[in-house]
Coordinates of C-alpha atoms in Angstrom, one line a residue:
Chain A
M1 CA -0.3 0.3 0.4
I2 CA 3.1 2.7 0.2
W3 CA 4.0 1.8 -2.4
L4 CA 1.1 2.4 -4.3
L5 CA 0.5 5.6 -3.1
C6 CA 4.6 6.8 -3.7
L7 CA 3.6 6.1 -6.6
V8 CA -0.5 7.9 -7.3
T9 CA 1.5 11.3 -4.9
L10 CA 3.9 11.6 -7.8
P11 CA 1.2 12.5 -10.6
V12 CA -0.5 14.0 -8.4
L13 CA 1.8 16.7 -7.0
W14 CA 3.0 17.1 -10.5
M15 CA 0.1 18.0 -11.6
L16 CA -0.8 19.8 -8.7
G17 CA 2.7 22.1 -8.6
R18 CA 2.3 22.4 -12.9
G19 CA -0.6 24.3 -13.0
L20 CA -0.9 26.4 -10.6
W21 CA 3.1 26.9 -11.0
L22 CA 2.0 28.4 -14.3
L23 CA -0.2 30.1 -12.4
M24 CA 1.5 32.5 -10.2
E25 CA 4.3 32.3 -13.4
P26 CA 1.4 33.5 -16.4
K27 CA 4.2 34.5 -18.9
A28 CA 5.7 32.3 -21.4
P29 CA 8.3 30.0 -18.8
D30 CA 11.3 29.7 -19.1
K31 CA 14.4 27.1 -19.4
L32 CA 14.5 27.6 -15.2
N33 CA 10.8 25.6 -15.2
T34 CA 10.3 22.6 -15.4
F35 CA 9.5 19.1 -13.4
P36 CA 11.4 20.1 -10.4
D37 CA 9.0 23.6 -10.1
S38 CA 6.3 21.6 -10.0
I39 CA 6.8 19.5 -7.4
M40 CA 7.4 21.4 -5.4
T41 CA 4.3 23.9 -6.8
G42 CA 2.4 20.9 -5.4
L43 CA 3.8 20.2 -2.4
I44 CA 3.3 23.5 -0.9
F45 CA -0.3 23.2 -1.7
V46 CA -0.7 19.9 0.2
I47 CA 1.2 22.3 2.8
G48 CA -1.7 24.4 2.7
L49 CA -4.4 22.4 2.2
T50 CA -3.8 20.4 5.1
E51 CA -3.1 23.5 7.5
V52 CA -7.1 25.0 5.7
V53 CA -7.7 20.7 6.9
H54 CA -5.9 21.5 10.7
L55 CA -6.9 24.0 11.7
F56 CA -11.1 23.1 10.6
M57 CA -10.0 20.3 12.4
V58 CA -8.7 21.5 15.6
L59 CA -11.3 25.4 15.6
M60 CA -14.4 23.2 14.3
H61 CA -13.8 20.5 16.4
A62 CA -15.0 18.3 13.2
S63 CA -13.6 14.3 13.1
L64 CA -10.8 14.0 10.8
T65 CA -13.0 11.7 8.3
N66 CA -14.6 14.5 7.9
G67 CA -11.1 15.8 8.2
A68 CA -10.7 13.3 5.3
M69 CA -12.7 14.1 3.3
L70 CA -11.7 17.8 2.8
F71 CA -8.7 16.7 2.0
L72 CA -10.0 15.2 -0.9
I73 CA -12.0 17.7 -1.6
G74 CA -9.3 20.5 -1.9
I75 CA -7.0 17.8 -4.0
A76 CA -9.7 17.3 -6.5
A77 CA -10.0 21.0 -6.5
G78 CA -6.2 21.9 -6.7
L79 CA -6.2 19.0 -9.8
L80 CA -9.2 20.5 -11.7
L81 CA -8.5 23.9 -11.7
S82 CA -4.6 22.9 -12.0
F83 CA -5.9 21.4 -15.7
L84 CA -8.5 23.8 -16.2
I85 CA -5.2 26.7 -16.0
L86 CA -3.1 24.4 -17.9
V87 CA -5.8 23.9 -20.5
I88 CA -6.1 27.4 -20.4
G89 CA -2.8 28.7 -20.9
R90 CA -1.6 25.7 -22.7
K91 CA 0.1 28.7 -25.5
N92 CA 2.4 29.7 -23.0
L93 CA 3.5 26.3 -22.2
R94 CA 6.8 25.0 -23.2
R95 CA 6.3 21.7 -25.3
P96 CA 8.1 19.3 -23.5
S97 CA 10.4 17.4 -25.4
L98 CA 10.0 13.5 -26.1
K99 CA 13.8 13.1 -27.8
F100 CA 15.5 12.1 -24.9
P101 CA 18.5 14.1 -24.7
K102 CA 22.2 12.8 -25.8
L103 CA 24.1 12.9 -22.7
G104 CA 27.6 11.7 -22.9
A105 CA 29.3 9.2 -21.2
A106 CA 31.2 11.1 -18.3
S107 CA 26.8 12.4 -17.3
W108 CA 26.0 8.2 -17.7
V109 CA 28.4 7.6 -15.0
V110 CA 27.8 10.4 -13.4
L111 CA 23.7 10.3 -13.4
V112 CA 24.3 6.6 -12.4
V113 CA 26.3 7.2 -8.8
F114 CA 24.0 9.6 -8.0
V115 CA 20.7 6.7 -8.6
L116 CA 22.8 4.7 -6.6
L117 CA 23.2 6.6 -3.7
V118 CA 19.3 7.8 -3.5
L119 CA 17.9 3.7 -3.6
G120 CA 20.7 3.4 -1.6
Q121 CA 19.5 5.8 1.3
A122 CA 15.6 4.7 0.4
A123 CA 17.3 1.5 0.5
F124 CA 18.4 2.9 4.2
V125 CA 14.6 4.2 5.2
L126 CA 12.5 0.9 4.2
F127 CA 15.1 -1.5 6.0
S128 CA 17.3 -0.8 8.9
G129 CA 15.0 0.0 10.6
R130 CA 17.1 3.0 12.5
V131 CA 15.2 6.1 13.4
Y132 CA 15.7 8.5 15.2
W133 CA 12.1 9.3 17.0
D134 CA 13.3 11.4 20.9
R135 CA 12.4 14.8 20.9
D136 CA 9.7 14.1 19.3
L137 CA 6.6 12.9 19.5
T138 CA 4.9 13.1 15.8
V139 CA 3.8 8.4 15.3
E140 CA 1.8 8.4 19.1
T141 CA 0.3 12.1 18.0
V142 CA -0.2 11.0 14.5
N143 CA -1.5 7.4 16.1
T144 CA -3.8 9.5 19.1
F145 CA -5.8 11.5 15.9
L146 CA -5.8 8.2 14.2
Q147 CA -8.3 6.7 17.5
D148 CA -9.4 9.5 18.1
N149 CA -10.8 10.6 15.4
G150 CA -9.9 13.7 15.5
A151 CA -6.5 16.4 16.1
H152 CA -6.0 17.0 20.3
M153 CA -8.6 15.6 21.9
T154 CA -6.2 13.2 24.2
D155 CA -2.6 13.9 25.8
P156 CA -0.7 11.7 22.6
L157 CA 1.7 10.3 24.6
T158 CA 0.0 8.6 27.4
G159 CA -3.4 8.0 25.8
A160 CA -5.4 10.4 29.3
A161 CA -7.0 13.7 28.9
Y162 CA -5.7 17.0 28.8
E163 CA -5.9 19.0 32.0
L164 CA -3.9 22.0 31.2
G165 CA -4.3 21.7 27.6
M166 CA -1.3 22.4 25.6
P167 CA 1.1 25.7 23.1
M168 CA -1.4 26.7 20.6
R169 CA 2.0 27.6 19.1
V170 CA 1.9 23.8 18.7
K171 CA -1.3 22.7 18.1
I172 CA -1.6 24.8 14.9
L173 CA 1.9 22.5 12.5
C174 CA -0.6 21.2 10.4
L175 CA 2.3 17.4 10.0
P176 CA -0.2 15.0 11.8
T177 CA -3.3 16.0 10.5
L178 CA -1.3 15.0 7.1
Y179 CA -0.1 11.9 7.5
A180 CA -3.1 11.4 10.2
V181 CA -5.5 11.9 6.5
L182 CA -3.0 9.8 4.3
G183 CA -2.8 7.1 7.0
S184 CA -7.5 7.5 7.5
L185 CA -7.7 7.3 3.3
C186 CA -4.8 4.5 2.7
H187 CA -5.8 2.2 5.8
L188 CA -1.9 2.2 6.9
S189 CA -0.7 2.1 10.5
A190 CA 1.0 5.8 12.4
V191 CA 4.5 3.7 11.9
Q192 CA 3.7 3.4 8.4
V193 CA 3.1 6.6 7.6
V194 CA 5.2 9.0 9.6
L195 CA 8.0 6.3 9.8
T196 CA 8.4 5.0 6.3
F197 CA 5.5 6.7 4.2
A198 CA 7.1 10.3 4.6
P199 CA 11.0 9.6 4.7
L200 CA 11.0 7.7 0.7
M201 CA 8.1 10.9 0.4
V202 CA 11.3 14.1 1.8
I203 CA 13.7 12.2 0.2
F204 CA 12.3 11.9 -3.4
A205 CA 10.8 16.3 -2.9
S206 CA 14.8 16.6 -0.9
Y207 CA 16.5 16.6 -5.0
C208 CA 13.8 18.1 -6.1
A209 CA 14.3 21.2 -4.3
F210 CA 18.6 20.5 -4.9
A211 CA 17.7 19.7 -8.5
A212 CA 15.7 23.2 -9.1
L213 CA 18.9 25.3 -6.8
G214 CA 21.0 23.3 -9.8
R215 CA 19.2 24.1 -12.6
T216 CA 20.1 27.6 -10.8
L217 CA 23.3 27.4 -11.1
F218 CA 24.6 25.3 -13.3
E219 CA 22.0 26.2 -16.1
D220 CA 24.4 25.8 -19.6
S221 CA 25.4 21.7 -17.9
F222 CA 23.3 18.6 -18.2
L223 CA 27.0 16.9 -16.4
K224 CA 27.9 20.4 -14.4
R225 CA 23.7 20.4 -12.8
I226 CA 23.6 15.7 -12.6
G227 CA 27.6 15.9 -10.5
F228 CA 25.4 19.3 -8.1
L229 CA 23.2 17.0 -7.0
A230 CA 25.6 13.1 -7.5
C231 CA 27.2 16.0 -4.5
C232 CA 24.3 16.6 -2.4
A233 CA 24.0 12.9 -2.5
F234 CA 27.1 11.9 -1.2
L235 CA 27.6 14.4 1.4
L236 CA 23.8 13.4 2.9
W237 CA 25.5 10.0 2.9
M238 CA 29.2 11.6 5.3
G239 CA 26.6 14.0 7.0
S240 CA 24.0 12.3 8.6
Y241 CA 27.0 12.2 12.5
L242 CA 24.6 14.8 14.6
Y243 CA 21.3 14.9 15.0
G244 CA 20.4 18.4 13.1
M245 CA 22.5 18.4 10.4
E246 CA 21.0 18.2 7.0
G247 CA 22.1 14.2 6.3
F248 CA 20.3 13.1 9.5
G249 CA 17.1 14.6 8.5
L250 CA 17.3 12.7 5.4
L251 CA 18.0 8.6 6.7
Y252 CA 16.3 8.5 10.2
C253 CA 14.0 11.7 11.1
G254 CA 12.7 13.0 7.8
W255 CA 9.3 12.8 8.6
R256 CA 9.8 16.0 10.9
G257 CA 9.0 19.4 10.0
T258 CA 12.4 20.7 11.0
S259 CA 13.5 18.3 7.7
I260 CA 11.0 19.2 5.9
R261 CA 11.9 22.4 5.9
A262 CA 16.4 22.4 5.9
L263 CA 16.3 19.4 2.6
V264 CA 13.0 20.2 0.9
L265 CA 11.5 24.2 1.7
F266 CA 15.3 26.1 1.7
P267 CA 16.9 25.0 -1.1
Y268 CA 14.0 25.9 -2.7
A269 CA 13.1 28.8 -1.6
L270 CA 17.1 29.5 -2.4
S271 CA 16.6 28.4 -6.3
L272 CA 13.4 30.7 -5.7
I273 CA 15.5 34.4 -4.3
L274 CA 18.2 33.3 -6.9
R275 CA 15.3 33.2 -9.5
K276 CA 13.5 36.6 -8.3
K277 CA 10.4 34.3 -8.0
W278 CA 9.3 35.9 -5.1
L279 CA 5.3 34.9 -5.2
P280 CA 6.3 31.4 -4.8
L281 CA 8.8 32.2 -2.2
F282 CA 6.1 34.0 0.2
L283 CA 5.0 30.3 -0.1
C284 CA 7.2 28.9 0.9
F285 CA 7.3 30.7 4.2
L286 CA 4.1 30.5 4.5
A287 CA 5.0 26.5 4.3
E288 CA 7.6 27.0 7.1
A289 CA 4.4 28.8 8.8
C290 CA 2.6 25.9 8.7
I291 CA 5.4 22.6 10.0
V292 CA 7.5 24.5 12.1
W293 CA 7.6 26.9 15.4
T294 CA 8.5 29.9 13.8
L295 CA 8.4 33.8 15.0
Y296 CA 5.5 34.4 15.0
G297 CA 5.1 33.6 11.1
M298 CA 8.5 33.9 10.3
G299 CA 11.1 31.4 9.9
L300 CA 14.5 30.7 8.6
C301 CA 13.2 30.7 4.5
F302 CA 12.1 34.6 5.1
L303 CA 14.8 35.0 7.4
A304 CA 18.0 33.8 4.6
S305 CA 15.6 35.5 2.0
V306 CA 16.6 38.4 4.2
G307 CA 20.5 37.8 4.0
M308 CA 20.4 36.5 0.4
A309 CA 18.7 40.7 -0.4
V310 CA 21.9 41.9 2.0
T311 CA 24.0 40.3 0.1
F312 CA 22.9 41.7 -3.3
V313 CA 24.0 43.9 -1.6
I314 CA 27.5 43.8 -0.7
V315 CA 27.3 41.9 -4.7
G316 CA 26.3 44.9 -6.4
Y317 CA 28.8 47.3 -4.2
L318 CA 31.6 45.0 -5.5
N319 CA 30.5 45.1 -8.6
V320 CA 30.4 48.3 -9.2
N321 CA 33.8 49.2 -7.1
E322 CA 35.9 46.4 -9.3
G323 CA 35.6 49.6 -11.9
T324 CA 35.5 48.1 -15.5
P325 CA 32.6 48.4 -17.6
E326 CA 31.5 44.4 -18.2
N327 CA 32.0 44.4 -13.8
G328 CA 29.5 47.5 -14.0
R329 CA 27.1 45.2 -16.3
N330 CA 27.4 42.0 -13.5
A331 CA 26.4 44.3 -11.0
G332 CA 23.5 45.2 -12.3
K333 CA 22.0 41.3 -13.4
G334 CA 23.5 40.2 -9.4
A335 CA 22.2 43.1 -7.7
K336 CA 18.8 43.6 -8.7
Chain B
M1 CA 21.1 35.7 27.8
F2 CA 24.6 35.0 29.1
E3 CA 23.3 32.1 29.6
M4 CA 21.9 31.2 26.0
M5 CA 25.4 33.5 24.8
R6 CA 27.1 29.7 26.6
N7 CA 24.5 27.2 24.7
A8 CA 26.0 28.2 21.6
W9 CA 29.6 28.2 22.4
M10 CA 28.8 24.8 24.0
G11 CA 26.8 23.9 20.8
W12 CA 29.3 25.5 18.6
T13 CA 32.0 22.8 19.9
E14 CA 29.8 19.4 20.0
Y15 CA 29.1 20.1 15.9
T16 CA 32.7 21.2 15.6
A17 CA 33.8 17.5 17.1
A18 CA 31.6 15.4 16.1
G19 CA 33.0 16.1 12.6
K20 CA 34.4 18.9 10.2
L21 CA 31.7 19.4 7.4
V22 CA 31.8 22.5 9.0
C23 CA 36.1 23.5 7.3
L24 CA 34.6 22.4 4.3
L25 CA 32.0 23.7 4.7
F26 CA 34.3 27.2 4.6
A27 CA 37.2 25.3 3.0
A28 CA 34.1 26.4 0.5
V29 CA 33.4 29.5 0.9
L30 CA 37.3 30.6 0.4
L31 CA 37.8 28.8 -3.3
L32 CA 33.7 29.9 -5.1
W33 CA 35.2 33.2 -3.4
L34 CA 38.7 33.9 -4.7
K35 CA 37.6 31.7 -8.3
P36 CA 36.2 33.8 -10.7
G37 CA 32.9 32.7 -12.0
K38 CA 29.4 33.5 -12.5
T39 CA 27.2 35.9 -9.4
T40 CA 24.5 33.6 -7.9
H41 CA 28.4 30.9 -7.0
K42 CA 28.7 34.7 -5.8
T43 CA 26.6 35.3 -3.9
L44 CA 25.3 32.0 -2.7
A45 CA 28.9 31.7 -1.3
I46 CA 29.3 35.3 0.6
Y47 CA 25.8 34.7 2.1
A48 CA 26.7 31.1 3.3
G49 CA 30.4 32.8 4.8
I50 CA 28.7 35.5 6.6
T51 CA 25.6 33.2 7.6
S52 CA 28.8 30.9 9.3
V53 CA 29.9 33.6 11.2
L54 CA 27.1 35.1 13.2
C55 CA 26.7 30.7 14.0
V56 CA 30.4 30.7 15.5
F57 CA 30.2 34.0 17.6
P58 CA 27.7 33.6 20.4
V59 CA 26.9 36.6 20.2
T60 CA 25.6 36.5 16.4
A61 CA 24.5 32.5 17.3
S62 CA 22.2 33.7 20.5
L63 CA 20.4 36.3 18.7
L64 CA 19.4 33.6 15.7
M65 CA 18.7 30.8 18.6
L66 CA 16.0 33.3 20.2
Y67 CA 14.9 34.0 16.9
Q68 CA 14.2 30.9 15.8
T69 CA 12.4 30.8 19.6
K70 CA 14.3 28.6 22.3
F71 CA 12.2 25.5 21.3
Y72 CA 14.6 24.3 19.3
D73 CA 18.8 23.9 20.2
Y74 CA 22.1 25.7 18.9
I75 CA 22.0 23.0 16.2
W76 CA 19.0 24.3 13.8
V77 CA 20.5 27.7 13.7
W78 CA 22.6 26.0 11.3
N79 CA 20.1 24.8 8.4
L80 CA 20.3 28.4 7.5
V81 CA 23.7 28.2 6.2
P82 CA 23.9 26.0 2.4
V83 CA 26.1 23.3 4.1
T84 CA 25.2 20.6 1.6
A85 CA 24.1 22.8 -1.0
L86 CA 27.7 25.2 -0.9
I87 CA 30.4 22.7 -0.9
A88 CA 28.5 20.4 -3.6
L89 CA 28.0 23.6 -5.2
A90 CA 32.3 24.5 -4.6
A91 CA 32.6 20.6 -5.8
V92 CA 31.5 20.5 -9.4
S93 CA 33.4 25.2 -9.7
L94 CA 37.2 22.7 -9.3
F95 CA 36.3 19.2 -11.2
S96 CA 34.6 21.8 -14.2
V97 CA 38.1 23.6 -14.3
S98 CA 39.7 19.4 -13.7
T99 CA 37.3 19.4 -16.9
R100 CA 39.2 21.4 -19.8
E101 CA 42.1 19.7 -20.7
E102 CA 38.4 17.8 -22.5
G103 CA 39.9 16.0 -26.1
T104 CA 43.1 15.2 -25.2
K105 CA 44.2 11.4 -24.1
G106 CA 44.3 11.1 -20.2
A107 CA 42.0 13.1 -20.4
W108 CA 39.5 11.2 -18.4
K109 CA 42.5 10.9 -15.7
K110 CA 42.0 14.1 -14.0
P111 CA 38.5 14.7 -13.0
V112 CA 38.1 10.9 -11.9
L113 CA 41.7 11.3 -10.0
A114 CA 39.8 14.6 -8.0
V115 CA 36.3 12.8 -7.8
L116 CA 38.5 10.6 -5.5
L117 CA 39.9 12.6 -3.5
F118 CA 36.9 15.0 -2.7
A119 CA 35.4 11.8 -2.0
A120 CA 38.0 10.8 0.3
V121 CA 37.7 14.3 1.9
V122 CA 34.4 13.8 3.1
M123 CA 34.5 10.9 4.2
L124 CA 37.2 11.9 6.5
A125 CA 34.9 15.1 7.1
G126 CA 31.5 13.1 7.9
R127 CA 31.1 9.3 9.6
F128 CA 28.8 7.3 8.1
P129 CA 26.8 5.2 9.2
V130 CA 27.5 5.4 12.3
S131 CA 25.5 8.5 14.5
N132 CA 26.4 10.3 17.1
E133 CA 23.7 10.0 18.1
K134 CA 22.2 6.9 19.4
V135 CA 19.4 5.8 17.3
N136 CA 16.4 4.1 17.5
D137 CA 15.9 1.2 15.9
I138 CA 12.6 -0.3 14.7
H139 CA 13.4 -3.8 14.7
E140 CA 14.8 -3.9 18.8
E141 CA 13.0 -1.9 20.3
Y142 CA 8.8 -1.3 18.1
E143 CA 9.2 -5.0 17.1
L144 CA 9.6 -6.0 20.9
A145 CA 6.9 -3.7 22.1
E146 CA 4.7 -5.3 19.5
R147 CA 5.7 -9.4 21.4
I148 CA 4.8 -8.7 24.7
L149 CA 1.6 -6.6 24.1
Q150 CA 0.2 -7.7 21.5
D151 CA -2.9 -10.0 23.2
V152 CA -3.7 -7.3 24.7
P153 CA -7.0 -5.8 24.4
K154 CA -6.4 -2.3 23.7
D155 CA -9.8 -0.5 22.3
G156 CA -9.0 2.4 26.0
S157 CA -9.6 -0.9 28.4
M158 CA -6.2 -1.2 28.9
K159 CA -3.7 1.7 31.1
L160 CA 0.0 -0.4 31.4
W161 CA 3.0 0.7 33.4
A162 CA 6.2 -0.9 32.4
P163 CA 9.8 -0.1 32.2
A164 CA 11.3 2.5 29.8
E165 CA 12.3 0.4 27.2
I166 CA 8.5 -0.9 26.6
V167 CA 6.9 1.9 27.3
T168 CA 9.1 4.5 24.7
C169 CA 6.8 1.7 21.8
A170 CA 3.7 2.0 23.4
R171 CA 1.6 4.2 22.2
M172 CA 2.5 4.0 18.6
L173 CA 1.4 0.6 18.6
P174 CA -1.7 0.8 16.8
G175 CA -5.1 0.8 18.7
D176 CA -4.8 3.1 21.9
I177 CA -3.0 1.3 25.0
R178 CA -2.6 4.2 28.2
L179 CA -0.4 4.0 30.1
L180 CA 0.3 6.2 34.0
Y181 CA 3.5 7.9 31.8
G182 CA 5.5 8.4 28.8
R183 CA 7.9 9.6 27.1
D184 CA 8.2 12.3 27.9
M185 CA 9.2 11.3 31.9
W186 CA 12.3 10.6 31.0
D187 CA 12.7 13.1 27.5
K188 CA 12.7 16.7 29.0
S189 CA 12.1 18.6 25.9
L190 CA 8.6 16.7 25.5
D191 CA 6.9 19.2 27.9
A192 CA 6.8 22.0 26.0
Y193 CA 3.9 20.1 23.7
S194 CA 1.9 19.8 26.7
Y195 CA 0.9 22.6 29.8
D196 CA -0.3 19.2 32.0
V197 CA 2.9 17.5 34.5
Y198 CA 2.8 14.6 35.6
D199 CA 2.3 14.8 40.1
E200 CA 5.2 13.6 42.6
E201 CA 3.8 9.8 43.4
V202 CA 3.8 9.3 39.4
E203 CA 7.5 10.1 39.2
K204 CA 7.6 7.4 42.3
C205 CA 6.3 5.0 39.9
Y206 CA 8.3 5.2 37.6
R207 CA 11.7 6.1 39.5
W208 CA 10.7 2.7 41.2
M209 CA 9.8 1.0 37.8
E210 CA 13.5 2.0 36.3
N211 CA 15.1 0.8 39.7
V212 CA 13.8 -2.9 39.1
A213 CA 14.4 -3.3 36.6
E214 CA 18.2 -2.1 37.9
T215 CA 18.1 -4.2 41.3
G216 CA 15.6 -6.2 40.9
N217 CA 14.5 -4.8 44.2
L218 CA 10.8 -5.4 45.6
N219 CA 12.4 -1.5 47.1
A220 CA 14.4 0.7 46.0
V221 CA 16.6 3.8 47.4
S222 CA 16.1 7.5 45.8
A223 CA 18.3 10.6 46.9
D224 CA 17.6 10.8 50.8
H225 CA 14.4 8.1 51.4
I226 CA 13.9 4.7 50.0
L227 CA 10.5 3.9 47.3
S228 CA 8.4 1.9 48.5
G229 CA 7.4 -1.2 45.8
F230 CA 3.5 -2.3 47.4
V231 CA 3.1 1.8 47.7
C232 CA 4.4 1.9 44.1
V233 CA 2.1 -0.7 42.8
E234 CA -0.6 0.4 44.7
E235 CA -0.6 3.2 43.4
A236 CA -0.6 2.1 40.3
L237 CA -3.6 0.1 40.6
G238 CA -4.9 3.7 42.3
R239 CA -4.1 4.5 39.1
G240 CA -6.2 2.9 36.2
V241 CA -3.5 0.0 36.1
N242 CA -4.2 -3.4 35.0
I243 CA -2.0 -3.9 33.1
I244 CA 2.1 -4.4 34.3
V245 CA 5.0 -5.6 33.4
L246 CA 8.0 -5.7 35.1
P247 CA 11.8 -7.3 33.6
D248 CA 12.5 -10.5 34.5
T249 CA 15.4 -10.0 36.4
L250 CA 13.3 -9.8 39.8
K251 CA 15.1 -12.1 42.5
P252 CA 12.8 -14.0 44.3
A253 CA 12.0 -12.7 47.0
T254 CA 10.5 -9.8 45.1
L255 CA 8.5 -11.6 43.1
K256 CA 6.8 -13.0 45.5
Q257 CA 6.8 -10.2 47.0
L258 CA 4.5 -9.3 44.0
E259 CA 2.0 -12.4 43.7
S260 CA 0.8 -11.6 46.8
L261 CA -0.6 -7.9 45.6
L262 CA -0.9 -8.6 41.7
G263 CA -2.0 -12.7 41.9
P264 CA 0.0 -15.5 40.6
N265 CA -1.1 -15.2 37.1
Y266 CA 0.7 -13.7 35.5
D267 CA 2.9 -14.6 32.5
E268 CA 6.4 -14.6 31.8
T269 CA 6.8 -13.7 28.0
E270 CA 10.2 -12.5 26.1
G271 CA 12.3 -11.2 29.7
Y272 CA 8.9 -9.0 31.0
Y273 CA 7.0 -10.4 33.1
R274 CA 2.6 -9.4 32.2
W275 CA -0.1 -9.3 35.0
N276 CA -3.2 -8.5 33.2
L277 CA -5.4 -7.8 36.1
L278 CA -7.9 -7.5 34.3
E279 CA -8.6 -10.6 32.9
Q280 CA -8.2 -12.1 37.2

């Protein structure tokens, strides 16, 4: 069932994201708008929809069954909207080339290495049984949602009713509801959704985010882009020695909001900043606020945007100070 | 604030003691800064350099920790730095320099050697598959709880009191098993998820359970007083516990005394004794 859910999720995310991306970026898509953008937009839509469902369940005391129904309706509406946008906006779409691009020997070798590294990570998540559930209670929370058929009705760690309640800033985070809805709809246990399905999806989404960033950095060379991804995959393997590092999040606790932020939203936000796509970037801020505890909605993606804006100014100043006409033209492009 | 700066500094020393990937990051920033390249590369490198410095120095790191809220530890401020992406970017930039002699005989040797050298450096700076953290094992912990509790009704009618290794996964099992206390009894970071606290009697039950698991004695010595097994068991029963699991390392005298309190009908399974008081 997990495999079926994975197989269904990918085209749904792509379809959702393809049309919604065209809605946000209605001008003829440039060559940097690709499959990763569609997946990421679809993922952000799903997070936003889940937040609506979660707030509906928490504030209106609705059941998980009703929440799941609302989620399905939202997905269906999103797919329909996306389809309509694609039909109406088809003139602006770049037709995908059906010809497989001719790759050199080096590109093939690096591609194979990358695929092996990623498959190894997926196999590790599936079969090693090694997870890090300390400092986190997502599995218990999802299990409790499934048992109570509602959100935050009882203490997930004991099963007893709350006496004093829980902080609102934790209560509004929507990931447990997403996992509970998927578990409810697909008859999967909390452990299966949280410890298996979610990390697999995060692995996929993280490489989509890194691919978007790689495409931004190396738009002229497939070999460099795939080399970038292969290096990322290798670094994530080797950088998994400490809780809080990206590799640790990917391999041991991919379901957590902090892992999704570090591996998916943050690299994607960087690519959006470099491409100056402000509306999708704003949606990244909102998505982060829905899945991790932030300072009144301002998270690390927002802070990174501020940091990058300052960096653009510094780079522009440095390029202008270097004084050559060519650098002056570059400063204009880099500092905007 | 001073406490936060101290935590920031301790966090930084722990971060660098565990592995040296952050050194590669600084090397990558230096390479991208000095090497002629695209503006996007330099922008990302300058951003990573500035944010890394902010994360290292205790004053700025404390401000970042305040910004990300006190819920998160120091290590999470490093999420602001694109460590993986920047090192990968620098590596690819370096490899592209080594391929400039493309088309000449044996031109593949240099890039291959560069890749192997990079892999060796990363393996020395990082660590896999051993993690510094004690990660959990589904096959050991979750499946143990599954086996111990497999025939226990999970409809909310059962309330369990057991050693920590079983309590850890009891609420993860499909169904609804109530607990006398949860993982937040020993994992204090989970206190942030709820305003509820355990009262002292429940804490005594936890201390007694962990002590009896270690010593096998009925009475536990805790701080300056003795935790009586009878008192703790009566307290747990008074709070509705009807499944009690104890390790089979109990001394025979202890087991006999518990039988007098809980009854002689218990199961012995997977290295534990299990009393199901609803069936008695």
